[in-house]
Short mmCIF file of C-alpha atoms and ligand atoms in Angstrom, two decimals:
data_model
loop_
_atom_site.label_atom_id
_atom_site.label_comp_id
_atom_site.label_asym_id
_atom_site.label_seq_id
_atom_site.Cartn_x
_atom_site.Cartn_y
_atom_site.Cartn_z
CA MET A 1 15.05 27.78 0.82
CA MET A 2 13.07 26.52 -1.94
CA GLN A 3 11.80 23.23 -1.36
CA GLU A 4 11.77 20.35 -4.09
CA PRO A 5 9.55 16.88 -4.42
CA LEU A 6 11.57 14.14 -2.80
CA PHE A 7 11.99 11.28 -5.56
CA MET A 8 12.11 7.91 -4.32
CA GLN A 9 14.55 4.99 -5.53
CA PRO A 10 12.14 1.75 -5.85
CA VAL A 11 13.24 -0.90 -3.65
CA PHE A 12 12.26 -4.63 -5.30
CA GLN A 13 11.47 -7.60 -3.14
CA GLU A 14 11.36 -10.93 -4.44
CA LYS A 15 8.59 -13.03 -3.81
CA ILE A 16 7.40 -16.57 -4.20
CA TRP A 17 4.13 -15.55 -5.98
CA GLY A 18 5.67 -12.19 -7.54
CA GLY A 19 6.27 -11.92 -11.29
CA ASN A 20 7.74 -9.67 -14.15
CA ARG A 21 4.96 -7.07 -14.65
CA LEU A 22 6.38 -4.38 -12.72
CA HIS A 23 9.07 -4.55 -16.02
CA THR A 24 6.76 -5.17 -19.00
CA VAL A 25 3.82 -2.87 -17.22
CA PHE A 26 5.95 -0.37 -15.55
CA GLY A 27 9.25 -0.34 -17.10
CA PHE A 28 11.61 -0.80 -14.19
CA ASP A 29 14.67 -2.91 -14.73
CA LEU A 30 14.04 -5.83 -12.12
CA PRO A 31 16.87 -8.06 -10.77
CA SER A 32 14.59 -11.32 -11.24
CA ASP A 33 11.35 -12.46 -12.75
CA LYS A 34 9.58 -13.10 -9.50
CA ILE A 35 9.40 -9.85 -7.88
CA GLY A 36 6.29 -9.34 -6.23
CA GLU A 37 6.66 -5.70 -4.60
CA ASP A 38 7.91 -3.16 -5.35
CA TRP A 39 8.21 -0.88 -2.22
CA ALA A 40 7.73 2.47 -3.60
CA ILE A 41 7.94 4.96 -0.65
CA SER A 42 9.36 3.38 2.59
CA ALA A 43 10.97 4.29 5.72
CA HIS A 44 10.97 0.75 7.00
CA PRO A 45 13.97 -1.55 7.83
CA HIS A 46 13.03 -4.12 5.50
CA GLY A 47 13.24 -1.99 2.71
CA ARG A 48 14.38 1.80 2.74
CA SER A 49 13.51 4.26 0.20
CA VAL A 50 16.63 6.52 -1.16
CA ILE A 51 16.09 10.10 -2.16
CA LEU A 52 17.35 10.27 -6.08
CA ASN A 53 17.25 14.25 -5.63
CA GLY A 54 17.89 17.46 -4.56
CA THR A 55 19.47 18.71 -1.59
CA TYR A 56 18.98 15.17 0.24
CA GLN A 57 19.83 12.85 -2.79
CA GLY A 58 21.44 9.61 -1.45
CA MET A 59 19.76 9.91 2.19
CA THR A 60 17.49 7.44 3.10
CA LEU A 61 13.79 8.48 4.09
CA ASP A 62 14.03 7.15 7.62
CA GLN A 63 16.98 9.28 8.31
CA LEU A 64 15.14 12.66 6.81
CA TRP A 65 12.26 11.93 9.24
CA ALA A 66 14.52 11.70 11.98
CA GLU A 67 16.97 14.85 11.21
CA HIS A 68 14.51 16.98 9.04
CA LYS A 69 11.53 16.81 10.82
CA GLU A 70 10.47 20.49 9.09
CA LEU A 71 10.32 18.54 5.73
CA PHE A 72 7.18 16.68 7.30
CA GLY A 73 5.47 19.90 9.53
CA GLN A 74 7.11 18.72 12.80
CA PRO A 75 5.57 15.15 13.41
CA SER A 76 4.85 13.45 17.15
CA GLU A 77 5.28 9.95 15.28
CA GLU A 78 8.64 8.22 16.38
CA VAL A 79 8.66 6.24 12.59
CA PHE A 80 7.76 7.36 9.30
CA PRO A 81 3.40 6.06 9.32
CA LEU A 82 3.18 5.07 6.02
CA LEU A 83 4.41 2.58 3.24
CA ILE A 84 3.51 2.31 -0.05
CA LYS A 85 3.63 -0.33 -2.66
CA ILE A 86 2.90 -1.65 -6.14
CA LEU A 87 1.92 -5.53 -5.97
CA ASP A 88 2.40 -7.79 -9.04
CA ALA A 89 0.67 -11.35 -7.91
CA GLU A 90 1.69 -13.64 -10.55
CA ASP A 91 0.09 -16.16 -8.15
CA ASP A 92 -2.39 -16.42 -4.98
CA LEU A 93 -0.47 -14.41 -2.01
CA SER A 94 -1.17 -16.52 1.36
CA VAL A 95 -4.18 -15.76 3.39
CA GLN A 96 -3.18 -13.48 6.07
CA VAL A 97 -4.55 -10.93 8.47
CA HIS A 98 -2.37 -8.36 10.81
CA PRO A 99 -2.82 -6.68 14.04
CA ASP A 100 -3.46 -3.67 15.09
CA ASP A 101 -1.23 -1.26 16.73
CA GLU A 102 -1.77 -2.28 20.39
CA TYR A 103 -0.67 -5.83 19.49
CA GLY A 104 1.57 -5.41 17.08
CA LYS A 105 3.83 -2.90 19.49
CA GLN A 106 3.28 -5.65 21.86
CA HIS A 107 3.98 -8.80 20.22
CA ALA A 108 6.46 -7.51 17.40
CA GLY A 109 7.27 -4.40 18.26
CA GLU A 110 6.28 -2.39 15.57
CA LEU A 111 2.91 -0.66 14.19
CA GLY A 112 0.06 -2.66 13.22
CA LYS A 113 -1.08 -2.84 9.74
CA THR A 114 -4.52 -1.23 8.14
CA GLU A 115 -3.89 -1.31 4.86
CA CYS A 116 -6.06 -0.50 1.25
CA TRP A 117 -5.77 -1.38 -2.18
CA TYR A 118 -6.28 0.27 -5.42
CA ILE A 119 -6.69 -2.59 -8.15
CA ILE A 120 -4.27 -1.16 -10.83
CA ASP A 121 -5.12 -4.43 -13.24
CA ALA A 122 -6.85 -7.92 -12.53
CA ASN A 123 -7.06 -10.78 -15.11
CA PRO A 124 -10.98 -11.46 -15.88
CA GLY A 125 -11.83 -13.67 -13.43
CA ALA A 126 -9.27 -12.40 -10.79
CA GLU A 127 -10.65 -12.84 -6.92
CA ILE A 128 -9.07 -11.48 -3.56
CA ILE A 129 -10.24 -13.14 0.10
CA TYR A 130 -11.73 -10.55 1.65
CA GLY A 131 -13.42 -11.12 5.02
CA HIS A 132 -14.98 -14.74 6.58
CA GLN A 133 -18.00 -16.11 7.79
CA ALA A 134 -17.68 -16.84 11.14
CA LYS A 135 -19.95 -15.62 13.76
CA THR A 136 -17.71 -16.30 17.04
CA LYS A 137 -14.19 -16.70 17.74
CA GLU A 138 -14.87 -20.24 18.76
CA GLU A 139 -16.50 -20.81 15.49
CA LEU A 140 -13.60 -19.23 13.64
CA THR A 141 -10.99 -21.46 15.88
CA GLN A 142 -13.16 -24.59 14.60
CA MET A 143 -13.27 -23.93 11.32
CA ILE A 144 -9.62 -22.72 10.77
CA GLN A 145 -8.75 -26.17 12.85
CA GLU A 146 -10.94 -28.05 10.29
CA GLY A 147 -9.38 -26.61 7.48
CA ARG A 148 -12.82 -25.69 6.38
CA TRP A 149 -11.55 -23.00 4.07
CA ASP A 150 -14.28 -22.91 1.31
CA ASP A 151 -17.02 -22.08 4.44
CA LEU A 152 -15.12 -19.70 6.10
CA LEU A 153 -13.30 -17.26 3.59
CA LYS A 154 -15.30 -14.54 1.71
CA ARG A 155 -14.12 -14.39 -2.15
CA VAL A 156 -15.02 -11.21 -3.74
CA PRO A 157 -14.36 -10.70 -7.91
CA VAL A 158 -12.38 -7.64 -8.87
CA LYS A 159 -11.45 -5.65 -11.77
CA LYS A 160 -9.43 -2.52 -12.77
CA GLY A 161 -10.11 0.66 -11.00
CA ASP A 162 -11.75 -1.19 -7.80
CA PHE A 163 -10.84 0.09 -4.31
CA PHE A 164 -10.62 -2.00 -0.78
CA PHE A 165 -9.83 -0.82 2.71
CA VAL A 166 -8.41 -3.43 4.82
CA PRO A 167 -8.38 -2.64 8.51
CA SER A 168 -6.22 -4.42 10.98
CA GLY A 169 -8.28 -7.84 11.82
CA THR A 170 -9.42 -8.55 8.36
CA ILE A 171 -8.60 -11.85 6.78
CA HIS A 172 -7.18 -11.28 3.05
CA ALA A 173 -5.33 -12.70 0.43
CA ILE A 174 -4.61 -11.13 -2.80
CA GLY A 175 -5.43 -13.54 -5.67
CA LYS A 176 -3.45 -14.38 -8.98
CA GLY A 177 -3.61 -12.05 -11.75
CA ILE A 178 -4.11 -8.38 -9.81
CA MET A 179 -1.90 -5.77 -9.70
CA ILE A 180 -2.57 -3.17 -6.91
CA LEU A 181 -1.29 0.14 -5.33
CA GLU A 182 -1.20 -0.23 -1.60
CA THR A 183 -1.24 2.07 1.04
CA GLN A 184 -0.71 0.93 4.68
CA GLN A 185 0.53 1.72 8.00
CA SER A 186 4.57 1.47 7.91
CA SER A 187 4.61 -2.13 9.44
CA ASP A 188 5.73 -5.82 7.91
CA THR A 189 3.86 -7.96 10.78
CA THR A 190 1.77 -10.37 8.79
CA TYR A 191 -0.06 -13.34 10.39
CA ARG A 192 -0.41 -16.33 7.76
CA VAL A 193 -3.48 -18.05 8.26
CA TYR A 194 -3.78 -20.65 5.06
CA ASP A 195 -0.67 -21.10 2.39
CA TYR A 196 -3.13 -23.58 0.26
CA ASP A 197 -1.07 -26.56 1.24
CA ARG A 198 1.33 -25.40 -1.04
CA LYS A 199 4.85 -26.72 -1.09
CA ASP A 200 8.70 -25.30 -2.28
CA ASN A 201 11.06 -26.68 -4.14
CA GLN A 202 12.34 -28.59 -0.95
CA GLY A 203 8.95 -29.92 -0.46
CA ASN A 204 8.62 -27.39 2.64
CA THR A 205 5.37 -25.58 3.50
CA ARG A 206 5.86 -21.93 4.84
CA GLU A 207 5.25 -21.30 8.35
CA LEU A 208 1.95 -20.66 9.55
CA HIS A 209 0.78 -17.98 12.62
CA ILE A 210 -2.85 -19.74 13.62
CA GLN A 211 -3.08 -18.57 17.08
CA GLN A 212 -1.81 -14.98 16.31
CA SER A 213 -4.13 -14.85 13.23
CA ILE A 214 -7.14 -16.10 15.46
CA ASP A 215 -5.76 -13.40 18.36
CA VAL A 216 -6.33 -10.45 15.81
CA THR A 217 -8.88 -11.61 13.50
CA THR A 218 -11.96 -9.48 13.83
CA VAL A 219 -14.78 -11.50 14.85
CA PRO A 220 -17.60 -11.14 13.31
CA ALA A 221 -16.08 -9.35 9.78
CA SER A 222 -16.69 -6.15 9.31
CA THR A 223 -17.31 -5.06 5.87
CA PRO A 224 -16.19 -1.31 5.81
CA GLN A 225 -18.74 0.90 3.74
CA LEU A 226 -16.63 3.43 1.40
CA ALA A 227 -17.78 7.06 0.86
CA VAL A 228 -15.94 7.72 -2.25
CA LYS A 229 -16.27 11.41 -3.03
CA GLU A 230 -15.23 12.64 -6.85
CA ILE A 231 -14.66 16.31 -7.68
CA ARG A 232 -14.37 16.90 -11.37
CA LYS A 233 -12.45 20.03 -12.76
CA GLY A 234 -12.66 20.43 -16.19
CA ASN A 235 -11.45 16.58 -18.06
CA SER A 236 -9.67 15.77 -14.41
CA ALA A 237 -10.96 14.39 -11.06
CA LEU A 238 -10.10 14.71 -7.83
CA THR A 239 -11.22 11.47 -5.95
CA THR A 240 -11.03 10.71 -2.31
CA TYR A 241 -11.55 7.15 -1.73
CA LEU A 242 -10.49 7.14 2.04
CA GLU A 243 -10.01 9.16 5.13
CA THR A 244 -9.16 7.18 8.36
CA GLU A 245 -6.81 7.74 11.20
CA PHE A 246 -4.31 6.22 9.74
CA PHE A 247 -4.19 7.92 6.32
CA ASN A 248 -6.42 9.77 3.47
CA VAL A 249 -5.81 7.99 -0.06
CA TYR A 250 -6.73 9.76 -3.02
CA GLU A 251 -7.10 9.54 -6.99
CA TRP A 252 -5.87 12.21 -9.60
CA GLN A 253 -6.80 11.50 -12.66
CA VAL A 254 -5.40 14.39 -14.85
CA LYS A 255 -6.27 15.36 -18.15
CA GLY A 256 -4.51 18.48 -19.17
CA GLU A 257 -3.44 20.61 -16.16
CA LEU A 258 -4.76 20.59 -12.48
CA THR A 259 -3.73 22.82 -9.37
CA ILE A 260 -3.62 20.95 -6.42
CA ASP A 261 -3.28 22.10 -2.50
CA ALA A 262 -1.78 20.26 -0.17
CA LYS A 263 -4.54 18.71 2.83
CA GLY A 264 -2.05 17.14 4.92
CA PRO A 265 1.09 18.29 6.25
CA TYR A 266 3.10 16.28 3.44
CA THR A 267 1.79 14.36 0.42
CA LEU A 268 2.87 11.22 -0.98
CA MET A 269 2.09 9.98 -4.42
CA THR A 270 2.97 7.21 -7.40
CA VAL A 271 2.17 7.37 -10.86
CA ILE A 272 0.24 4.51 -12.28
CA GLU A 273 -0.66 5.22 -15.63
CA GLY A 274 0.28 7.44 -18.23
CA PHE A 275 2.89 10.35 -18.32
CA GLY A 276 3.30 14.16 -17.22
CA TYR A 277 4.92 16.63 -14.97
CA LEU A 278 4.83 17.81 -11.48
CA VAL A 279 5.38 21.91 -11.53
CA VAL A 280 6.57 23.22 -8.22
CA ASP A 281 7.04 26.83 -8.25
CA GLY A 282 7.39 26.99 -12.09
CA LYS A 283 9.98 23.93 -12.09
CA GLU A 284 8.68 20.78 -14.21
CA TYR A 285 9.60 17.19 -12.96
CA GLU A 286 8.99 14.43 -14.87
CA LEU A 287 6.06 11.77 -13.96
CA LYS A 288 6.40 8.38 -15.56
CA MET A 289 4.92 5.15 -14.68
CA GLY A 290 5.92 4.05 -11.01
CA THR A 291 7.39 7.67 -10.33
CA SER A 292 6.73 8.14 -6.73
CA CYS A 293 7.66 11.31 -4.81
CA ILE A 294 6.78 13.07 -1.26
CA ILE A 295 5.57 16.57 -1.70
CA PRO A 296 7.27 17.98 1.66
CA ASN A 297 5.75 20.34 4.39
CA GLY A 298 6.73 24.08 2.55
CA ILE A 299 4.94 22.98 -0.54
CA GLN A 300 1.31 24.02 -0.39
CA GLN A 301 0.40 24.35 -3.60
CA TRP A 302 1.44 22.30 -7.28
CA GLN A 303 0.44 21.76 -10.61
CA ILE A 304 -0.01 18.18 -12.30
CA LYS A 305 0.00 18.18 -15.98
CA GLY A 306 -0.47 15.72 -18.83
CA ASP A 307 -2.20 12.68 -19.02
CA VAL A 308 -1.77 10.72 -16.22
CA LYS A 309 -3.67 9.04 -12.93
CA ILE A 310 -1.73 9.04 -9.83
CA ILE A 311 -2.40 7.33 -6.33
CA ALA A 312 -1.73 9.78 -3.29
CA SER A 313 -2.12 10.18 0.54
CA ASP A 314 -1.60 12.06 3.21
CA THR A 315 -1.89 11.79 7.05
CA ALA A 316 -5.24 12.74 8.86
CA LYS A 317 -3.17 15.63 11.03
CA LYS A 318 -2.70 19.31 9.05
ZN1 LIG B 1 -1.74 -7.71 3.89
#
């Protein structure tokens, strides 16, 4: 049977820090003006992708993972391991940290969360929080208890095209005015360390998870070094941002036509700029901003045509 790419219906998540750039920039019809996240490719129970086309149209990704393992190269993992999001932060996200797999399994009954961010856009002066200054757990605990946030938290200015690796245990926050494409483990476990003492309309603050945050934060903070590799082919470029045990992340910048070979058992892709076509066995599929799909195991080579930028990912095991 001829295999087809699996196109995903976006799942929009309303957030108090969200905005409307998923509409104004990406052209999605949004249910509100406070949409913080598009879960572009997800098998997570908090927002499951539905397949839009082909033989499996109408099925959810978690269903496909359970019932059609051949599409993913007969994986051994129980759950689909990745989650792809586009985030629009109109306001600052809370300062947070995620557990690793061991802590996540034990305390939240799901995977931990290692994640990474491609900065799609950032307003002038936009910053992220990325890491901390504490030398020991005791110091971390004390600084949190005393609310010495300016001493504790490391701020980093960002611009369009930057890339950040955020392993589990890293204290982090996306600042206002930033849009990112996030590639992460399929997990929704977040421990909130600090929320800028913000209150909602009812005067309530959001729940914090101080003890869990202290438990899972890596001390001292490690700043991962990226070994970014770029291969140019004509006017196009293939960039490898990251190769980890959880996922590998690539950028495909296509001007004209580019042939790509599968590196993992299946490949996830999301269009973040421009317009083009994905060509599989001579059949063309339209790619516009926000289009997401999985290229299943049976497709080993494909072409991208047009003037288009894509963030793609796969898992380490071939
Ligand atoms: Zn996070």
